[in-house]
Coordinates of C-alpha atoms in Angstrom, one line a residue:
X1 CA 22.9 44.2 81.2
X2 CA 19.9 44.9 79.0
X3 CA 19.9 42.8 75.6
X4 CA 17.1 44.4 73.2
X5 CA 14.8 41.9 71.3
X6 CA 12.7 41.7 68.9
X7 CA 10.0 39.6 71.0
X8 CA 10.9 40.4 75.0
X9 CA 10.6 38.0 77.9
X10 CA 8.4 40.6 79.9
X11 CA 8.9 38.1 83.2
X12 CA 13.1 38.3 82.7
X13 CA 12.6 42.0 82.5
X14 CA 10.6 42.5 85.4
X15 CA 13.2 40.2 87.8
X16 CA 16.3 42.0 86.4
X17 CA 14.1 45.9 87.4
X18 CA 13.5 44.1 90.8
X19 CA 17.2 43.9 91.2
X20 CA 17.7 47.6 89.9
X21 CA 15.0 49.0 92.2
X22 CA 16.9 47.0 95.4
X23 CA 20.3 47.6 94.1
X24 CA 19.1 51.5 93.9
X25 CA 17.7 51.4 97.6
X26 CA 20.4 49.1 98.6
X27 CA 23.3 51.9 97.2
X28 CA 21.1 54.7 99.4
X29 CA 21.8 53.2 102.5
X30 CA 25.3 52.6 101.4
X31 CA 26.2 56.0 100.7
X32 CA 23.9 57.2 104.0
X33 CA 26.0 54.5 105.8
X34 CA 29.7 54.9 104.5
X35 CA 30.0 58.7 102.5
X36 CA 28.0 60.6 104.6
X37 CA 28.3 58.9 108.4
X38 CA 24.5 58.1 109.2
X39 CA 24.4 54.8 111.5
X40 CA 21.7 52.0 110.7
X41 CA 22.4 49.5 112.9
X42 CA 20.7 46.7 110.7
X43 CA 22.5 48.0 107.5
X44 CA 25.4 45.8 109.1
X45 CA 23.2 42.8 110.2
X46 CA 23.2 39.4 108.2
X47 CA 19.6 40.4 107.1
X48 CA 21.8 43.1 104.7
X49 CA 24.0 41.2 103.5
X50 CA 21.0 38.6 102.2
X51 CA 19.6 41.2 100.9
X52 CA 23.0 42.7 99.2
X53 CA 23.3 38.9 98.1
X54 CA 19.8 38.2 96.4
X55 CA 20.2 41.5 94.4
X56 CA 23.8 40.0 92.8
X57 CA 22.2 36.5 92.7
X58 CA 19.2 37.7 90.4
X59 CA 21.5 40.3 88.2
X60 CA 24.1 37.1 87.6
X61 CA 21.3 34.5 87.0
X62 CA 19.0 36.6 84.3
X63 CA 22.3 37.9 82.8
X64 CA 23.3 34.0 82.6
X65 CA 20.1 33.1 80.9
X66 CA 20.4 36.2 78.6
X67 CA 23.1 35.1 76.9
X68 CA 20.4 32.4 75.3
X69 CA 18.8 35.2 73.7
X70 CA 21.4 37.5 72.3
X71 CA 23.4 36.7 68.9
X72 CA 25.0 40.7 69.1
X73 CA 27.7 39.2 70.6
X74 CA 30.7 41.8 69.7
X75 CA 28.3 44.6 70.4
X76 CA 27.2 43.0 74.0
X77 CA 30.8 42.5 74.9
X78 CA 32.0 46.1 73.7
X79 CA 29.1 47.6 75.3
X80 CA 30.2 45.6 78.8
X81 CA 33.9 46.8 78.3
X82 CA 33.4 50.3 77.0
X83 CA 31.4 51.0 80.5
X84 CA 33.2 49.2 82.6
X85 CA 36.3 50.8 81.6
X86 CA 35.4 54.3 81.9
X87 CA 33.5 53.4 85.7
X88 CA 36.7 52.6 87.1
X89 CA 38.3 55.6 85.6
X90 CA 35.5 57.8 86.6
X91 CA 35.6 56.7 90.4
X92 CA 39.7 55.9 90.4
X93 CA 39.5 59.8 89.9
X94 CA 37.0 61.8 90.9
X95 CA 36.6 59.0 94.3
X96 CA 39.7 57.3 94.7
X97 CA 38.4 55.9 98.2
X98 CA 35.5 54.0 96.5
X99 CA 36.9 53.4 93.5
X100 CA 35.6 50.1 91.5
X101 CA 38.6 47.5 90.0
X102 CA 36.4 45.0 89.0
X103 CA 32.9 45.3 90.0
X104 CA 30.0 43.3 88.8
X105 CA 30.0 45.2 85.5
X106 CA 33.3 44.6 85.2
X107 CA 32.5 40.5 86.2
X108 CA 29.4 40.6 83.5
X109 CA 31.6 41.7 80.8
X110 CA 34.9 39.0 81.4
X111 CA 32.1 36.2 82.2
X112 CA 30.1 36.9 78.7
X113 CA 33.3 37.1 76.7
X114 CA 34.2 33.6 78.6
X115 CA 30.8 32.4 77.5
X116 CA 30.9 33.5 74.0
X117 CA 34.4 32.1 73.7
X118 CA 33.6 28.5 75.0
X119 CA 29.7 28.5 74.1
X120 CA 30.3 25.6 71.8
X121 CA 31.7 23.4 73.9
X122 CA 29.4 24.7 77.0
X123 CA 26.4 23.6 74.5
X124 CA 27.3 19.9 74.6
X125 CA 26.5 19.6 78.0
X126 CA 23.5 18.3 79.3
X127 CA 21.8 21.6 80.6
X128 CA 20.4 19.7 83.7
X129 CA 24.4 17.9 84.5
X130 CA 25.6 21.6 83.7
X131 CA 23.2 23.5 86.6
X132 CA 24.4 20.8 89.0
X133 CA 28.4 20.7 87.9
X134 CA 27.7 24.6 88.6
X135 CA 26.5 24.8 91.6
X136 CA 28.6 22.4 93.2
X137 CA 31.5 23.9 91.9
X138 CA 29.7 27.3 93.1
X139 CA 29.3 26.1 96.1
X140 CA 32.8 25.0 96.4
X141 CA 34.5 28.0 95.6
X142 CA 32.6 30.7 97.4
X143 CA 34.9 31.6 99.8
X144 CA 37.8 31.0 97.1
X145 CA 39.0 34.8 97.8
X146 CA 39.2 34.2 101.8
X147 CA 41.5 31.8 101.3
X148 CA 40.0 28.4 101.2
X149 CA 37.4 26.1 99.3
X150 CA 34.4 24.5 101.2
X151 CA 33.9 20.6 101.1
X152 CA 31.2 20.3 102.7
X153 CA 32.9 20.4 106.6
X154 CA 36.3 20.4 105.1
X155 CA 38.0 23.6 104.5
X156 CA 41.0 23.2 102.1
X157 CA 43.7 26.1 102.4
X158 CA 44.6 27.5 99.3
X159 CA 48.5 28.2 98.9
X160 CA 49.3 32.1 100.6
X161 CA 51.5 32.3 97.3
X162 CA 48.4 33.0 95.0
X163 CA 47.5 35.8 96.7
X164 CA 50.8 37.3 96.3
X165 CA 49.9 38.4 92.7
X166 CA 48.7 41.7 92.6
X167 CA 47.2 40.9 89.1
X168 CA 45.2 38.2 90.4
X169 CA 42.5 39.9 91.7
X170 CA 39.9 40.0 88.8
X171 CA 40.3 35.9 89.3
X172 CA 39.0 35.7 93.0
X173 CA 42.9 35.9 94.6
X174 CA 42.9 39.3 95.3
X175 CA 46.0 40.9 97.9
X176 CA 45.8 41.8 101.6
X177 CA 46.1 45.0 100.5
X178 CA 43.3 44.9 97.9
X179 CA 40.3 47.2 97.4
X180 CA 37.4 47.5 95.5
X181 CA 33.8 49.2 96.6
X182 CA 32.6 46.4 94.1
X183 CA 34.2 43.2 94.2
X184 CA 32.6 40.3 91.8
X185 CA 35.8 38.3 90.9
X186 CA 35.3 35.7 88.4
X187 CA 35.5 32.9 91.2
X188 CA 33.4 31.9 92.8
X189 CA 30.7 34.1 90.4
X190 CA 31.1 32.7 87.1
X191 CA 29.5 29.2 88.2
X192 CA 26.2 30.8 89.1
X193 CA 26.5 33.0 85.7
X194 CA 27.1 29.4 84.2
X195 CA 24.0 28.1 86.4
X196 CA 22.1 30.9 84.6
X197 CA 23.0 30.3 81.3
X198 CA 21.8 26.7 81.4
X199 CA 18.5 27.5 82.8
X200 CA 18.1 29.5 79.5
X201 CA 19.6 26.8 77.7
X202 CA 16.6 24.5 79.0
X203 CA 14.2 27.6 78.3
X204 CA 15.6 27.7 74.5
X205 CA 14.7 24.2 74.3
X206 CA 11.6 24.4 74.9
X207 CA 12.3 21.8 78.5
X208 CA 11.1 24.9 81.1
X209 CA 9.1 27.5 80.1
X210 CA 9.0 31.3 81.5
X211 CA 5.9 32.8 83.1
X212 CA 4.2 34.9 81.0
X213 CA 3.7 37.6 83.2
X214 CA 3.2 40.9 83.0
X215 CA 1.1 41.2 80.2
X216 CA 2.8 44.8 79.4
X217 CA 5.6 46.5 80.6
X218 CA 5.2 48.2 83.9
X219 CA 7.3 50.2 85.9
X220 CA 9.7 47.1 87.0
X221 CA 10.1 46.2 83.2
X222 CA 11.0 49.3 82.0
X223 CA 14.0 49.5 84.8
X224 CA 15.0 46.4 83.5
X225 CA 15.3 47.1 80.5
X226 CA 17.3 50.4 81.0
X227 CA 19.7 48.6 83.7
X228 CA 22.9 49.4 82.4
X229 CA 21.9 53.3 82.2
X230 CA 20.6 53.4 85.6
X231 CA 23.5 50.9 87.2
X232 CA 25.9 54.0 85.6
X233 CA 24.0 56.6 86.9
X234 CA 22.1 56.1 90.1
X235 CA 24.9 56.4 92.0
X236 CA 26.4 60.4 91.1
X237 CA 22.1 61.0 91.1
X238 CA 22.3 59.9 94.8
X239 CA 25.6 61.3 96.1
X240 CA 24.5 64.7 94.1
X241 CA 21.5 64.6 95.6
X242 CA 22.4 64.2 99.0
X243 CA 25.3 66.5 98.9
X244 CA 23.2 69.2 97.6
X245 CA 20.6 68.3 100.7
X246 CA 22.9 68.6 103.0
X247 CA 24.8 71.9 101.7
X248 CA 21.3 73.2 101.9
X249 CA 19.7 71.8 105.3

């Protein structure tokens, strides 16, 4: 998630250690809620799942406009892969009940591969035809693994026989059957990645400009630019702690 430069965008730094600092908080509750039986009422109100939603909005968006300021491509994608990998080994085995098929590292990795792949032909298009394509594709497939696209008021019903695959889940057709703690299949998420990566395309040419604040890194800018670390660990940091709590209560 965190793409060293020689000159950082302090303000794309800061947004992505928001997201950490909620996703962090947000995983708390989850394991209070789910691991160890606490009961938060509002943890299963729509207010959570904005909340749950803003924090993979602003990861999928920043990660999107990265792109525009990487060329270590092989090294990004290997770094993406290498961790994604071993996280759904580590929880397939050591938490089979939670365990994590294709979760939004897992999403950030197969998008920016897709990206790198097709960059040449994504950079013909007018940034500002691109956001819109995007979103209205976005928009249209966002319930694409419930079984349907949205037109507006028109659902269309997407053939049962798609979601008969079992290998189809990483695409957004995922079985009755199927389960993942994280789910970020590449439909409906890889138009708002796309979405992203235009903004920064109108950023690299100079059409939008960033905010150029903070000044200096700050507590938010240094989580962002340690995400991937902290993504892989603040989740055994929580459960350890809390089991250790309660052992010892």
């Amino acid at each position: 998630m965190t793409i060293k430069n020689k000159k950082r965008l302090l303000f794309i730094d800061m947004l992505r250690g928001l997201a950490v600092l909620n996703m962090v908080i947000f995983h708390l509750f989850y394991d209070l809620v789910y691991i160890y039986g606490y009961e938060f009422d509002w943890f299963m109100s729509r207010a959570s799942q904005i909340w749950q939603q803003s924090i993979a909005w602003t990861f999928i968006l920043v990660a999107g406009f990265s792109f525009n300021l990487t060329r270590k491509y092989f090294k990004h994608a290997f770094t993406l892969v290498l961790f994604s990998t071993i996280l759904t080994l580590v929880t397939y085995y050591l938490m089979p009940e939670e365990v994590i098929w294709f979760g939004i590292l897992h999403f950030l990795a197969t998008t920016f591969i897709i990206t790198w792949l097709t960059q040449n032909f994504l950079q013909k298009i007018n940034p500002w035809i691109g956001i819109f394509l995007a979103l209205a594709l976005f928009y249209i497939t966002r319930n694409i693994y419930s079984g349907y696209l949205n037109f507006f008021n028109y659902n269309i019903m997407i053939p049962e026989a798609i979601y008969t695959n079992k290998y189809l889940f990483w695409l957004g057709f995922p079985l009755d059957s199927f389960s993942s703690s994280d789910y970020f299949p590449l439909l409906p998420w890889f138009f708002l990645y796309i979405v992203g990566f235009f903004i920064g395309k109108l950023f690299r040419l100079g059409k939008i400009s960033v905010p150029k604040f903070p000044k200096k890194n700050n507590i938010l800018t240094f989580l962002g630019q340690n995400s991937l670390i902290i993504y892989l660990l603040h989740q055994p940091i929580i459960i350890g702690l809390m089991t250790f709590i309660k052992i010892y209560k």
